[in-house]
Short mmCIF file of C-alpha atoms in Angstrom, two decimals:
data_model
loop_
_atom_site.label_atom_id
_atom_site.label_comp_id
_atom_site.label_asym_id
_atom_site.label_seq_id
_atom_site.Cartn_x
_atom_site.Cartn_y
_atom_site.Cartn_z
CA UNK E 1 -7.02 5.75 -2.19
CA UNK E 2 -10.31 3.87 -2.31
CA UNK E 3 -10.16 0.09 -2.76
CA UNK E 4 -11.93 -1.20 -5.86
CA UNK E 5 -15.11 -3.10 -5.15
CA UNK E 6 -14.77 -6.86 -5.60
CA UNK E 7 -16.39 -8.32 -8.70
CA UNK E 8 -19.23 -10.71 -7.96
CA UNK E 9 -19.22 -13.81 -10.15
CA UNK E 10 -22.38 -15.92 -10.03
CA UNK E 11 -22.23 -19.72 -10.12
CA UNK E 12 -22.68 -19.61 -13.88
CA UNK E 13 -22.26 -16.62 -16.17
CA UNK E 14 -21.49 -15.75 -19.77
CA UNK E 15 -18.67 -13.69 -21.22
CA UNK E 16 -19.11 -12.18 -24.67
CA UNK E 17 -15.72 -11.27 -26.09
CA UNK E 18 -15.22 -9.15 -29.19
CA UNK E 19 -12.26 -8.86 -31.55
CA UNK E 20 -13.32 -5.80 -33.53
CA UNK E 21 -12.33 -4.72 -37.02
CA UNK E 22 -14.10 -3.95 -40.28
CA UNK E 23 -12.35 -6.76 -42.18
CA UNK E 24 -13.09 -9.81 -40.05
CA UNK E 25 -14.60 -9.02 -36.65
CA UNK E 26 -15.19 -11.95 -34.38
CA UNK E 27 -17.19 -12.72 -31.27
CA UNK E 28 -16.90 -15.48 -28.69
CA UNK E 29 -19.59 -16.33 -26.15
CA UNK E 30 -18.23 -18.35 -23.24
CA UNK E 31 -20.31 -20.08 -20.60
CA UNK E 32 -18.32 -20.16 -17.37
CA UNK E 33 -19.08 -22.13 -14.20
CA UNK E 34 -17.52 -21.34 -10.86
CA UNK E 35 -16.21 -24.46 -9.15
CA UNK E 36 -14.26 -25.01 -5.96
CA UNK E 37 -11.12 -25.19 -8.07
CA UNK E 38 -11.87 -21.96 -9.96
CA UNK E 39 -13.60 -21.00 -13.18
CA UNK E 40 -14.30 -23.63 -15.83
CA UNK E 41 -15.40 -22.92 -19.42
CA UNK E 42 -18.30 -25.23 -20.23
CA UNK E 43 -19.44 -23.93 -23.62
CA UNK E 44 -17.99 -21.85 -26.45
CA UNK E 45 -19.93 -20.24 -29.30
CA UNK E 46 -18.04 -18.42 -32.05
CA UNK E 47 -19.29 -16.02 -34.70
CA UNK E 48 -17.61 -13.73 -37.18
CA UNK E 49 -18.33 -11.50 -40.13
CA UNK E 50 -16.18 -12.13 -43.21
CA UNK E 51 -15.86 -8.79 -44.89
CA UNK E 52 -12.84 -9.72 -47.01
CA UNK E 53 -14.82 -11.68 -49.61
CA UNK E 54 -17.26 -8.94 -50.69
CA UNK E 55 -15.15 -5.81 -50.86
CA UNK E 56 -17.98 -3.79 -52.45
CA UNK E 57 -19.87 -3.34 -49.17
CA UNK E 58 -20.11 0.15 -47.73
CA UNK E 59 -19.03 0.86 -44.16
CA UNK E 60 -22.72 1.14 -43.25
CA UNK E 61 -23.41 -2.36 -44.61
CA UNK E 62 -20.37 -3.77 -42.79
CA UNK E 63 -21.36 -2.14 -39.51
CA UNK E 64 -24.90 -3.51 -39.89
CA UNK E 65 -23.48 -7.05 -40.36
CA UNK E 66 -21.33 -6.62 -37.23
CA UNK E 67 -24.34 -5.43 -35.23
CA UNK E 68 -26.43 -8.41 -36.40
CA UNK E 69 -23.64 -10.81 -35.37
CA UNK E 70 -23.40 -9.18 -31.92
CA UNK E 71 -27.15 -9.40 -31.28
CA UNK E 72 -27.25 -13.07 -32.36
CA UNK E 73 -24.82 -13.95 -29.55
CA UNK E 74 -25.92 -11.59 -26.76
CA UNK E 75 -27.19 -13.74 -23.89
CA UNK E 76 -30.81 -13.29 -22.93
CA UNK E 77 -30.22 -13.17 -19.18
CA UNK E 78 -28.53 -10.85 -16.68
CA UNK E 79 -25.37 -12.67 -15.63
CA UNK E 80 -22.99 -11.79 -18.43
CA UNK E 81 -19.97 -9.58 -19.09
CA UNK E 82 -18.81 -7.86 -22.28
CA UNK E 83 -15.07 -7.76 -22.96
CA UNK E 84 -13.00 -6.43 -25.85
CA UNK E 85 -9.43 -5.50 -26.56
CA UNK E 86 -8.14 -2.14 -25.37
CA UNK E 87 -8.99 0.62 -27.80
CA UNK E 88 -6.41 2.37 -29.92
CA UNK E 89 -6.14 5.87 -28.51
CA UNK E 90 -4.24 7.73 -31.24
CA UNK E 91 -6.11 7.37 -34.51
CA UNK E 92 -3.60 8.08 -37.29
CA UNK E 93 -4.25 5.72 -40.17
CA UNK E 94 -7.46 4.86 -42.06
CA UNK E 95 -7.67 1.30 -40.65
CA UNK E 96 -7.65 2.67 -37.11
CA UNK E 97 -10.38 5.19 -37.99
CA UNK E 98 -12.44 2.27 -39.34
CA UNK E 99 -11.83 0.35 -36.12
CA UNK E 100 -13.12 3.31 -34.12
CA UNK E 101 -16.42 3.04 -36.06
CA UNK E 102 -16.82 -0.60 -34.97
CA UNK E 103 -15.89 0.26 -31.37
CA UNK E 104 -18.41 3.12 -31.30
CA UNK E 105 -21.12 0.87 -32.73
CA UNK E 106 -20.48 -1.75 -30.03
CA UNK E 107 -20.61 0.95 -27.31
CA UNK E 108 -24.00 2.01 -28.65
CA UNK E 109 -25.25 -1.60 -28.94
CA UNK E 110 -24.27 -2.37 -25.33
CA UNK E 111 -25.97 0.81 -24.15
CA UNK E 112 -29.21 -0.26 -25.87
CA UNK E 113 -29.34 -3.58 -23.99
CA UNK E 114 -31.83 -3.81 -21.12
CA UNK E 115 -30.31 -3.02 -18.69
CA UNK E 116 -27.44 -1.16 -20.41
CA UNK E 117 -24.08 -2.93 -20.13
CA UNK E 118 -20.58 -1.45 -20.22
CA UNK E 119 -17.68 -3.04 -22.09
CA UNK E 120 -14.65 -4.17 -20.09
CA UNK E 121 -11.34 -3.63 -21.88
CA UNK E 122 -8.65 -6.29 -21.72
CA UNK E 123 -5.15 -6.69 -23.09
CA UNK E 124 -5.14 -7.66 -26.79
CA UNK E 125 -5.16 -11.42 -27.57
CA UNK E 126 -6.32 -12.36 -24.03
CA UNK E 127 -9.52 -14.01 -25.24
CA UNK E 128 -7.79 -15.76 -28.14
CA UNK E 129 -5.15 -17.12 -25.73
CA UNK E 130 -7.85 -18.31 -23.30
CA UNK E 131 -9.69 -20.25 -26.02
CA UNK E 132 -6.84 -21.54 -28.20
CA UNK E 133 -3.92 -21.59 -25.78
CA UNK E 134 -2.04 -19.13 -28.00
CA UNK E 135 -2.41 -15.40 -28.42
CA UNK E 136 -0.94 -15.44 -31.91
CA UNK E 137 -3.01 -14.51 -34.92
#
């Protein structure tokens, strides 16, 4: 079995994390510095789309708001990573089908970046726990 290639982390890089939904999606842009003692978060920018207030929006309008929020936070340089929670594989209920629309939109948005970037999937609540110290909602 082939060993995975090690991940190169520059001295400073950004991590854009996404918590996707159609009700209240959120994004977190972390600036991370590598030190001799390990990684240190030096800056945090948060953004979200509140779709609970105006329930008359169509899915197209909601997806457009999510895309705008994503592009406002995307770093304008090469050293960054995109992370999001693992996707739900078995789509059975309407809320999960709506989530798959947001996930597909973010896949497309990352592909359109120059150069294209792939999302890294992480265990749910990992980003929230990193920032707040708790993975609870």
